[in-house]
């Protein structure tokens, strides 16, 4: 099967004055049509940078190298104008913070119908019909009235539905969801996840799902990438990640999740902290926090090694 | 929007100022239909008179009706005030949007130029421009307009910097919007509040500058009446006809006062949280 999105050797460097800091490197993954790929990792590990790189939304001082193959085109080699046609049309983005990702001064209907008019060249009345349809699809009550309301009149969960409706407006083939439920409370989270899942299934949309919540990953994803300090450290399908994690970091993440059946004095944690981007060690980036670490780990960086056909880990002991 | 109007009607200062301003504007617009003397018509037999039934506020040294001259002056003042602010707001918005949104050398170039303009005292710069272009109403408007550009450029740039990294701007980009669209339809509407307040205050500043220029003889040229010019003329006749200096000053005072309080009230309405502690 041809993959929808294929990222090869993606590397992002931020230039500040004369210092160049590598934020992410050696990012290789692909997403098949209809598949949901989860990207997990703690704050600052490069999850969001990866998604922004795919959308080409990084600041101009960021240098992006490598290859991002979307269908038959390399996103990084498209002109601004060509890519503008892709953004919002074939790939769209759902943001983390529903309270600020809608413009407070435009009506809901206008915000959703705008990309429809722009990309699908619909007339205003057709676009309105489509918008109402979308509002219905994301489970907004009274769509005809909400169409003329402003964002401040809606709650967080409702706004996130609006944001999802905007992202879906042109039937994109890939939705990048950057922590779409982090800002919402748990019951609303469940509703939004269900909604995303339903939409993906009905339209055959692929989702790149970025989160730090392993519970959400188990719920949503087919395959998972675990990122640590700007690198992919493990990649496997969702069952394998939870049942047989190979990388010590993934194991650490999983064991620091509270379990209902165990009694705790203190929750398990991973000792130490993530190295700073400007002082990355020469060896394995996780070595200083790893219980298995040997001399080789501190001296030479491990590659992403295939453990078996679909399972890769960046560790000598995997 | 409706809640904003409600806020407005609750704010008594704003309401009173608005009524005064509306009254001035209406009088100015319909002055031609009012039974007034012509502002430039001289009546030699009625020179330097006090208020009478014939001349409501008295006459000046040429026997011209002070009341109709003050209304005529109001027309000029409002014209200069509003059109010069339109010039500065228009140019300020464009420069500020470019500087704030695109950053880099655009920002440096525009803002350093603005800093240079800012370095001159307002009245001095206006004087220099009028001296270069020659006196007259249109040149006065132009000069005051140019002088006020840096204020608006800075204001717009600052507001853009505050708004441009918000997620809904990024969201608009991720939906494929062009830069021009983002600038004018996403960012600009979100910074109108400070702009509106600043514009109101700038109008009163512009009226004062115009009066100062006319006082110095570089603004509106005689015989056309302007408040500054009237005050300048009246200096020699102050003891004989104090009305000549009192009435234009009072007209200016009321207008400026009303505009400033109105601007302050607008500020309170747009920033309801400000000053409540």
Short mmCIF file of N, CA and C in Angstrom, two decimals, chain A residues 52 55 57 59-60 84-85 87-89 91-93 95-98 100-106 110-111 114-115 118-119 152 163 166-167, chain B residues 1-3 101-104 164-179 181-182 184-192:
data_model
loop_
_atom_site.label_atom_id
_atom_site.label_comp_id
_atom_site.label_asym_id
_atom_site.label_seq_id
_atom_site.Cartn_x
_atom_site.Cartn_y
_atom_site.Cartn_z
N UNK A 52 4.26 21.06 13.09
CA UNK A 52 4.38 22.38 12.46
C UNK A 52 5.27 22.32 11.23
N UNK A 55 3.21 21.15 8.41
CA UNK A 55 2.32 22.20 7.92
C UNK A 55 3.08 23.43 7.42
N UNK A 57 4.53 25.64 9.18
CA UNK A 57 4.12 26.79 9.98
C UNK A 57 5.22 27.28 10.91
N UNK A 59 8.57 29.23 12.20
CA UNK A 59 9.11 30.57 11.95
C UNK A 59 10.18 30.50 10.88
N UNK A 60 10.50 31.67 10.34
CA UNK A 60 11.46 31.68 9.24
C UNK A 60 12.87 31.37 9.70
N UNK A 84 -0.25 26.51 -0.24
CA UNK A 84 -1.46 27.12 0.32
C UNK A 84 -2.71 26.35 -0.14
N UNK A 85 -2.58 25.76 -1.32
CA UNK A 85 -3.70 24.97 -1.83
C UNK A 85 -3.85 23.65 -1.06
N UNK A 87 -2.74 23.20 2.28
CA UNK A 87 -3.11 23.55 3.65
C UNK A 87 -4.60 23.77 3.78
N UNK A 88 -5.19 23.11 4.74
CA UNK A 88 -6.61 23.32 4.96
C UNK A 88 -7.48 22.58 3.97
N UNK A 89 -6.89 22.19 2.84
CA UNK A 89 -7.65 21.49 1.82
C UNK A 89 -7.38 19.98 1.93
N UNK A 91 -4.51 18.76 3.89
CA UNK A 91 -4.02 18.53 5.25
C UNK A 91 -4.58 19.64 6.12
N UNK A 92 -5.14 19.29 7.26
CA UNK A 92 -5.54 20.38 8.14
C UNK A 92 -5.14 20.07 9.57
N UNK A 93 -5.21 21.10 10.38
CA UNK A 93 -4.62 21.04 11.70
C UNK A 93 -5.68 21.34 12.76
N UNK A 95 -5.96 22.42 16.68
CA UNK A 95 -5.07 22.96 17.69
C UNK A 95 -5.44 22.49 19.08
N UNK A 96 -4.49 22.72 19.97
CA UNK A 96 -4.62 22.29 21.35
C UNK A 96 -5.65 23.11 22.11
N UNK A 97 -5.64 24.40 21.86
CA UNK A 97 -6.36 25.31 22.74
C UNK A 97 -7.61 25.87 22.06
N UNK A 98 -8.77 25.27 22.30
CA UNK A 98 -9.95 25.73 21.57
C UNK A 98 -10.36 27.15 21.95
N UNK A 100 -8.51 29.74 22.18
CA UNK A 100 -7.84 30.80 21.42
C UNK A 100 -7.69 30.49 19.94
N UNK A 101 -8.14 29.31 19.51
CA UNK A 101 -7.89 29.02 18.09
C UNK A 101 -9.04 29.46 17.18
N UNK A 102 -10.02 30.15 17.75
CA UNK A 102 -11.03 30.77 16.90
C UNK A 102 -10.90 32.28 17.02
N UNK A 103 -11.04 32.96 15.89
CA UNK A 103 -10.96 34.42 15.93
C UNK A 103 -12.20 34.97 16.63
N UNK A 104 -12.00 35.73 17.74
CA UNK A 104 -13.14 36.17 18.54
C UNK A 104 -14.09 37.11 17.80
N UNK A 105 -13.64 37.68 16.69
CA UNK A 105 -14.47 38.71 16.04
C UNK A 105 -15.22 38.21 14.81
N UNK A 106 -15.03 36.96 14.44
CA UNK A 106 -15.79 36.45 13.30
C UNK A 106 -16.83 35.46 13.78
N UNK A 110 -18.96 31.97 9.52
CA UNK A 110 -18.00 32.56 8.60
C UNK A 110 -16.66 31.83 8.70
N UNK A 111 -16.26 31.49 9.95
CA UNK A 111 -14.96 30.85 10.12
C UNK A 111 -14.92 29.46 9.48
N UNK A 114 -15.30 29.83 5.38
CA UNK A 114 -14.18 30.49 4.69
C UNK A 114 -13.30 29.52 3.89
N UNK A 115 -12.75 28.44 4.54
CA UNK A 115 -11.91 27.52 3.75
C UNK A 115 -12.69 26.79 2.66
N UNK A 118 -12.82 29.12 -0.15
CA UNK A 118 -11.49 29.32 -0.70
C UNK A 118 -11.01 28.12 -1.51
N UNK A 119 -11.15 26.91 -0.92
CA UNK A 119 -10.54 25.75 -1.57
C UNK A 119 -11.49 25.03 -2.52
N UNK A 152 -17.27 33.45 21.69
CA UNK A 152 -17.38 33.61 23.14
C UNK A 152 -18.68 33.07 23.69
N UNK A 163 -13.69 23.76 15.91
CA UNK A 163 -12.35 23.66 15.34
C UNK A 163 -12.24 22.39 14.50
N UNK A 166 -13.98 22.93 11.30
CA UNK A 166 -13.15 23.73 10.38
C UNK A 166 -12.11 22.85 9.70
N UNK A 167 -11.49 21.97 10.52
CA UNK A 167 -10.45 21.11 9.98
C UNK A 167 -11.02 20.14 8.96
N UNK B 1 -21.87 43.24 20.74
CA UNK B 1 -22.03 44.61 20.25
C UNK B 1 -23.11 45.32 21.05
N UNK B 2 -24.23 44.65 21.26
CA UNK B 2 -25.33 45.30 21.96
C UNK B 2 -24.95 45.59 23.41
N UNK B 3 -24.13 44.68 23.98
CA UNK B 3 -23.71 44.91 25.36
C UNK B 3 -22.77 46.10 25.42
N UNK B 101 3.99 42.44 11.43
CA UNK B 101 3.72 41.10 10.93
C UNK B 101 4.93 40.48 10.25
N UNK B 102 5.60 41.25 9.43
CA UNK B 102 6.71 40.67 8.68
C UNK B 102 8.04 40.74 9.43
N UNK B 103 8.13 41.70 10.38
CA UNK B 103 9.32 41.76 11.21
C UNK B 103 10.59 42.02 10.40
N UNK B 104 11.70 41.46 10.92
CA UNK B 104 12.99 41.55 10.25
C UNK B 104 13.34 42.96 9.82
N UNK B 164 -0.38 38.43 16.70
CA UNK B 164 -0.01 37.60 15.56
C UNK B 164 0.41 36.18 15.94
N UNK B 165 0.80 35.96 17.19
CA UNK B 165 1.17 34.60 17.57
C UNK B 165 0.05 33.83 18.22
N UNK B 166 -1.13 34.42 18.27
CA UNK B 166 -2.26 33.69 18.85
C UNK B 166 -2.65 32.55 17.92
N UNK B 167 -3.31 31.57 18.52
CA UNK B 167 -3.55 30.35 17.74
C UNK B 167 -4.52 30.55 16.58
N UNK B 168 -5.46 31.51 16.74
CA UNK B 168 -6.40 31.62 15.62
C UNK B 168 -5.76 32.18 14.36
N UNK B 169 -4.65 32.90 14.54
CA UNK B 169 -3.92 33.38 13.37
C UNK B 169 -3.21 32.18 12.72
N UNK B 170 -2.58 31.35 13.55
CA UNK B 170 -1.92 30.16 13.04
C UNK B 170 -2.96 29.24 12.39
N UNK B 171 -4.12 29.18 13.04
CA UNK B 171 -5.19 28.35 12.52
C UNK B 171 -5.62 28.84 11.14
N UNK B 172 -5.73 30.17 10.98
CA UNK B 172 -6.09 30.71 9.66
C UNK B 172 -5.04 30.34 8.63
N UNK B 173 -3.75 30.40 9.05
CA UNK B 173 -2.67 30.02 8.14
C UNK B 173 -2.81 28.55 7.77
N UNK B 174 -3.11 27.73 8.78
CA UNK B 174 -3.18 26.29 8.52
C UNK B 174 -4.37 25.96 7.63
N UNK B 175 -5.31 26.89 7.50
CA UNK B 175 -6.43 26.66 6.60
C UNK B 175 -6.17 27.26 5.22
N UNK B 176 -4.95 27.77 5.03
CA UNK B 176 -4.56 28.22 3.69
C UNK B 176 -4.83 29.68 3.39
N UNK B 177 -4.94 30.53 4.42
CA UNK B 177 -5.19 31.95 4.17
C UNK B 177 -3.92 32.66 3.74
N UNK B 178 -4.09 33.67 2.85
CA UNK B 178 -2.94 34.45 2.40
C UNK B 178 -2.57 35.49 3.45
N UNK B 179 -1.35 36.03 3.32
CA UNK B 179 -0.89 37.04 4.27
C UNK B 179 -1.80 38.25 4.30
N UNK B 181 -4.91 38.49 3.64
CA UNK B 181 -6.15 38.15 4.30
C UNK B 181 -5.97 38.13 5.81
N UNK B 182 -4.87 37.51 6.23
CA UNK B 182 -4.61 37.42 7.67
C UNK B 182 -4.44 38.82 8.25
N UNK B 184 -5.55 41.84 7.12
CA UNK B 184 -6.68 42.75 7.13
C UNK B 184 -7.96 42.15 7.70
N UNK B 185 -8.11 40.84 7.60
CA UNK B 185 -9.37 40.27 8.08
C UNK B 185 -9.24 39.54 9.42
N UNK B 186 -8.04 39.09 9.75
CA UNK B 186 -7.90 38.41 11.03
C UNK B 186 -7.28 39.33 12.09
N UNK B 187 -6.20 40.00 11.73
CA UNK B 187 -5.50 40.80 12.74
C UNK B 187 -6.15 42.17 12.93
N UNK B 188 -6.38 42.89 11.84
CA UNK B 188 -6.86 44.26 11.96
C UNK B 188 -8.14 44.39 12.80
N UNK B 189 -9.16 43.55 12.57
CA UNK B 189 -10.37 43.71 13.40
C UNK B 189 -10.09 43.54 14.89
N UNK B 190 -9.05 42.77 15.21
CA UNK B 190 -8.77 42.52 16.62
C UNK B 190 -7.97 43.63 17.29
N UNK B 191 -7.54 44.61 16.53
CA UNK B 191 -6.78 45.70 17.16
C UNK B 191 -7.51 47.03 17.00
N UNK B 192 -8.77 47.00 16.61
CA UNK B 192 -9.48 48.26 16.37
C UNK B 192 -9.73 49.04 17.65
#
